[in-house]
């Protein structure tokens, strides 16, 4: 054999051994990994100083997961001076509903949320065992009551 062909032959034998180990026939397609759940937060939210709350929104995608789903939201403003925790109810991830939007109104633990920068930690929980998290900056705007 020519020396140039030995690496090609060795590579071919390695590929066949790998396919045999995995139980694949040569040329068989490998399934793509299932899509992972994801969550995002909109850049802007609202602060309602009179109600001591803030409202944030975003989008979610269930990926390949199915089950009861909800959003947990932690909001931190002014480096921990004002914090809060709330939920966004989205129902369930089903074959008919795999993505959508969420809204959460977060009451302040103490103090008041005010217009300005804040940090959101949002978690998408899909029961029984899926958790996806994101930490994103958000800018709170004043809440304007509509007549």
PDB file of C-alpha atoms in Angstrom:
ATOM      1  CA  UNK A   1       0.000   0.000   0.000  1.00  0.00           C
ATOM      2  CA  UNK A   2       1.024   3.534  -0.564  1.00  0.00           C
ATOM      3  CA  UNK A   3       1.752   5.566   2.576  1.00  0.00           C
ATOM      4  CA  UNK A   4      -0.834   8.205   1.591  1.00  0.00           C
ATOM      5  CA  UNK A   5      -3.667   5.646   1.678  1.00  0.00           C
ATOM      6  CA  UNK A   6      -2.948   4.346   5.180  1.00  0.00           C
ATOM      7  CA  UNK A   7      -4.404   7.402   6.979  1.00  0.00           C
ATOM      8  CA  UNK A   8      -7.496   7.250   4.775  1.00  0.00           C
ATOM      9  CA  UNK A   9      -7.923   3.539   5.475  1.00  0.00           C
ATOM     10  CA  UNK A  10      -7.405   4.074   9.213  1.00  0.00           C
ATOM     11  CA  UNK A  11      -9.995   6.873   9.279  1.00  0.00           C
ATOM     12  CA  UNK A  12     -12.487   4.693   7.399  1.00  0.00           C
ATOM     13  CA  UNK A  13     -12.006   1.793   9.805  1.00  0.00           C
ATOM     14  CA  UNK A  14     -12.426   4.135  12.787  1.00  0.00           C
ATOM     15  CA  UNK A  15     -15.695   5.478  11.352  1.00  0.00           C
ATOM     16  CA  UNK A  16     -17.018   1.943  10.775  1.00  0.00           C
ATOM     17  CA  UNK A  17     -16.045   0.898  14.305  1.00  0.00           C
ATOM     18  CA  UNK A  18     -17.811   3.962  15.738  1.00  0.00           C
ATOM     19  CA  UNK A  19     -20.947   3.241  13.695  1.00  0.00           C
ATOM     20  CA  UNK A  20     -20.907  -0.378  14.829  1.00  0.00           C
ATOM     21  CA  UNK A  21     -20.465   0.662  18.451  1.00  0.00           C
ATOM     22  CA  UNK A  22     -23.423   3.042  18.218  1.00  0.00           C
ATOM     23  CA  UNK A  23     -25.507   0.449  16.392  1.00  0.00           C
ATOM     24  CA  UNK A  24     -25.815   2.572  13.275  1.00  0.00           C
ATOM     25  CA  UNK A  25     -25.708   1.338   9.749  1.00  0.00           C
ATOM     26  CA  UNK A  26     -23.272   3.221   7.505  1.00  0.00           C
ATOM     27  CA  UNK A  27     -25.057   6.257   6.114  1.00  0.00           C
ATOM     28  CA  UNK A  28     -27.824   6.202   8.787  1.00  0.00           C
ATOM     29  CA  UNK A  29     -29.021   9.570  10.007  1.00  0.00           C
ATOM     30  CA  UNK A  30     -28.511  10.551  13.627  1.00  0.00           C
ATOM     31  CA  UNK A  31     -31.499  12.273  15.252  1.00  0.00           C
ATOM     32  CA  UNK A  32     -30.962  15.896  16.197  1.00  0.00           C
ATOM     33  CA  UNK A  33     -31.055  16.634  19.914  1.00  0.00           C
ATOM     34  CA  UNK A  34     -34.421  17.784  21.236  1.00  0.00           C
ATOM     35  CA  UNK A  35     -34.960  21.542  21.405  1.00  0.00           C
ATOM     36  CA  UNK A  36     -34.305  23.034  24.827  1.00  0.00           C
ATOM     37  CA  UNK A  37     -36.760  25.319  26.631  1.00  0.00           C
ATOM     38  CA  UNK A  38     -35.915  29.035  26.643  1.00  0.00           C
ATOM     39  CA  UNK A  39     -37.105  32.238  28.300  1.00  0.00           C
ATOM     40  CA  UNK A  40     -36.474  35.922  27.655  1.00  0.00           C
ATOM     41  CA  UNK A  41     -37.393  39.220  29.316  1.00  0.00           C
ATOM     42  CA  UNK A  42     -38.545  42.393  27.527  1.00  0.00           C
ATOM     43  CA  UNK A  43     -36.236  45.387  27.855  1.00  0.00           C
ATOM     44  CA  UNK A  44     -38.895  47.543  29.523  1.00  0.00           C
ATOM     45  CA  UNK A  45     -41.287  47.003  32.411  1.00  0.00           C
ATOM     46  CA  UNK A  46     -43.478  49.282  34.526  1.00  0.00           C
ATOM     47  CA  UNK A  47     -43.221  50.481  38.110  1.00  0.00           C
ATOM     48  CA  UNK A  48     -46.411  51.343  39.990  1.00  0.00           C
ATOM     49  CA  UNK A  49     -45.246  53.345  43.004  1.00  0.00           C
ATOM     50  CA  UNK A  50     -48.729  53.601  44.538  1.00  0.00           C
ATOM     51  CA  UNK A  51     -49.319  49.831  44.420  1.00  0.00           C
ATOM     52  CA  UNK A  52     -45.690  49.010  45.406  1.00  0.00           C
ATOM     53  CA  UNK A  53     -45.440  46.684  42.383  1.00  0.00           C
ATOM     54  CA  UNK A  54     -43.582  46.287  39.114  1.00  0.00           C
ATOM     55  CA  UNK A  55     -44.715  44.421  36.021  1.00  0.00           C
ATOM     56  CA  UNK A  56     -42.360  42.671  33.621  1.00  0.00           C
ATOM     57  CA  UNK A  57     -43.050  40.663  30.496  1.00  0.00           C
ATOM     58  CA  UNK A  58     -41.266  38.314  28.157  1.00  0.00           C
ATOM     59  CA  UNK A  59     -41.437  35.285  25.901  1.00  0.00           C
ATOM     60  CA  UNK A  60     -41.066  31.570  26.540  1.00  0.00           C
ATOM     61  CA  UNK A  61     -40.497  28.510  24.381  1.00  0.00           C
ATOM     62  CA  UNK A  62     -41.152  25.019  25.780  1.00  0.00           C
ATOM     63  CA  UNK A  63     -38.819  23.296  23.330  1.00  0.00           C
ATOM     64  CA  UNK A  64     -39.489  19.554  23.442  1.00  0.00           C
ATOM     65  CA  UNK A  65     -40.729  19.604  27.073  1.00  0.00           C
ATOM     66  CA  UNK A  66     -44.397  19.014  27.910  1.00  0.00           C
ATOM     67  CA  UNK A  67     -46.185  19.529  31.240  1.00  0.00           C
ATOM     68  CA  UNK A  68     -47.494  22.127  33.695  1.00  0.00           C
ATOM     69  CA  UNK A  69     -45.501  25.340  33.250  1.00  0.00           C
ATOM     70  CA  UNK A  70     -45.040  28.613  35.117  1.00  0.00           C
ATOM     71  CA  UNK A  71     -42.586  31.499  35.417  1.00  0.00           C
ATOM     72  CA  UNK A  72     -40.783  32.522  38.635  1.00  0.00           C
ATOM     73  CA  UNK A  73     -39.528  36.115  38.661  1.00  0.00           C
ATOM     74  CA  UNK A  74     -37.115  37.831  41.050  1.00  0.00           C
ATOM     75  CA  UNK A  75     -36.737  41.586  40.617  1.00  0.00           C
ATOM     76  CA  UNK A  76     -33.886  43.577  42.149  1.00  0.00           C
ATOM     77  CA  UNK A  77     -33.621  47.347  41.994  1.00  0.00           C
ATOM     78  CA  UNK A  78     -30.970  49.682  43.362  1.00  0.00           C
ATOM     79  CA  UNK A  79     -28.567  46.888  44.308  1.00  0.00           C
ATOM     80  CA  UNK A  80     -30.881  45.050  46.630  1.00  0.00           C
ATOM     81  CA  UNK A  81     -32.550  48.083  48.203  1.00  0.00           C
ATOM     82  CA  UNK A  82     -35.878  46.986  46.700  1.00  0.00           C
ATOM     83  CA  UNK A  83     -36.558  43.362  45.795  1.00  0.00           C
ATOM     84  CA  UNK A  84     -39.592  41.268  45.009  1.00  0.00           C
ATOM     85  CA  UNK A  85     -40.749  37.857  43.871  1.00  0.00           C
ATOM     86  CA  UNK A  86     -43.713  36.903  41.711  1.00  0.00           C
ATOM     87  CA  UNK A  87     -45.129  34.365  39.296  1.00  0.00           C
ATOM     88  CA  UNK A  88     -46.244  34.394  35.702  1.00  0.00           C
ATOM     89  CA  UNK A  89     -48.917  31.798  35.032  1.00  0.00           C
ATOM     90  CA  UNK A  90     -48.724  30.307  31.558  1.00  0.00           C
ATOM     91  CA  UNK A  91     -50.667  27.047  32.009  1.00  0.00           C
ATOM     92  CA  UNK A  92     -49.116  24.061  30.304  1.00  0.00           C
ATOM     93  CA  UNK A  93     -46.706  23.214  27.533  1.00  0.00           C
ATOM     94  CA  UNK A  94     -48.631  20.951  25.173  1.00  0.00           C
ATOM     95  CA  UNK A  95     -48.281  19.845  21.582  1.00  0.00           C
ATOM     96  CA  UNK A  96     -50.693  22.664  20.657  1.00  0.00           C
ATOM     97  CA  UNK A  97     -49.018  25.314  22.844  1.00  0.00           C
ATOM     98  CA  UNK A  98     -45.235  25.315  22.725  1.00  0.00           C
ATOM     99  CA  UNK A  99     -44.418  29.042  22.976  1.00  0.00           C
ATOM    100  CA  UNK A 100     -45.949  32.364  23.927  1.00  0.00           C
ATOM    101  CA  UNK A 101     -45.696  35.437  26.118  1.00  0.00           C
ATOM    102  CA  UNK A 102     -45.769  35.833  29.902  1.00  0.00           C
ATOM    103  CA  UNK A 103     -46.492  38.670  32.333  1.00  0.00           C
ATOM    104  CA  UNK A 104     -45.649  38.862  36.037  1.00  0.00           C
ATOM    105  CA  UNK A 105     -46.596  41.528  38.573  1.00  0.00           C
ATOM    106  CA  UNK A 106     -44.091  41.580  41.416  1.00  0.00           C
ATOM    107  CA  UNK A 107     -44.912  43.130  44.804  1.00  0.00           C
ATOM    108  CA  UNK A 108     -42.003  44.850  46.561  1.00  0.00           C
ATOM    109  CA  UNK A 109     -40.802  43.064  49.707  1.00  0.00           C
ATOM    110  CA  UNK A 110     -40.126  46.456  51.260  1.00  0.00           C
ATOM    111  CA  UNK A 111     -39.940  49.927  49.789  1.00  0.00           C
ATOM    112  CA  UNK A 112     -41.229  50.809  46.334  1.00  0.00           C
ATOM    113  CA  UNK A 113     -40.138  49.995  42.831  1.00  0.00           C
ATOM    114  CA  UNK A 114     -39.378  53.198  40.936  1.00  0.00           C
ATOM    115  CA  UNK A 115     -38.725  54.041  37.312  1.00  0.00           C
ATOM    116  CA  UNK A 116     -35.143  53.194  36.395  1.00  0.00           C
ATOM    117  CA  UNK A 117     -32.828  50.242  35.897  1.00  0.00           C
ATOM    118  CA  UNK A 118     -33.439  46.869  37.551  1.00  0.00           C
ATOM    119  CA  UNK A 119     -32.331  43.265  37.185  1.00  0.00           C
ATOM    120  CA  UNK A 120     -34.704  40.369  36.495  1.00  0.00           C
ATOM    121  CA  UNK A 121     -34.033  36.700  37.139  1.00  0.00           C
ATOM    122  CA  UNK A 122     -36.729  34.758  35.294  1.00  0.00           C
ATOM    123  CA  UNK A 123     -37.111  30.980  35.491  1.00  0.00           C
ATOM    124  CA  UNK A 124     -39.249  28.849  33.211  1.00  0.00           C
ATOM    125  CA  UNK A 125     -40.335  25.766  35.159  1.00  0.00           C
ATOM    126  CA  UNK A 126     -41.929  22.878  33.272  1.00  0.00           C
ATOM    127  CA  UNK A 127     -43.037  20.114  35.629  1.00  0.00           C
ATOM    128  CA  UNK A 128     -41.838  17.587  36.546  1.00  0.00           C
ATOM    129  CA  UNK A 129     -38.154  18.320  35.990  1.00  0.00           C
ATOM    130  CA  UNK A 130     -37.264  21.121  33.565  1.00  0.00           C
ATOM    131  CA  UNK A 131     -35.807  24.467  34.632  1.00  0.00           C
ATOM    132  CA  UNK A 132     -34.436  27.232  32.402  1.00  0.00           C
ATOM    133  CA  UNK A 133     -33.202  30.544  33.789  1.00  0.00           C
ATOM    134  CA  UNK A 134     -32.082  33.928  32.485  1.00  0.00           C
ATOM    135  CA  UNK A 135     -30.777  37.058  34.211  1.00  0.00           C
ATOM    136  CA  UNK A 136     -31.387  40.257  32.275  1.00  0.00           C
ATOM    137  CA  UNK A 137     -31.363  44.005  32.846  1.00  0.00           C
ATOM    138  CA  UNK A 138     -34.678  45.804  32.485  1.00  0.00           C
ATOM    139  CA  UNK A 139     -35.681  49.455  32.577  1.00  0.00           C
ATOM    140  CA  UNK A 140     -38.800  50.207  34.599  1.00  0.00           C
ATOM    141  CA  UNK A 141     -40.986  53.011  33.284  1.00  0.00           C
ATOM    142  CA  UNK A 142     -43.695  54.793  35.260  1.00  0.00           C
ATOM    143  CA  UNK A 143     -47.062  53.042  35.318  1.00  0.00           C
ATOM    144  CA  UNK A 144     -49.709  55.198  33.666  1.00  0.00           C
ATOM    145  CA  UNK A 145     -53.329  54.442  34.561  1.00  0.00           C
ATOM    146  CA  UNK A 146     -55.485  54.372  31.457  1.00  0.00           C
ATOM    147  CA  UNK A 147     -58.982  55.824  31.669  1.00  0.00           C
TER     148      UNK A 147
END
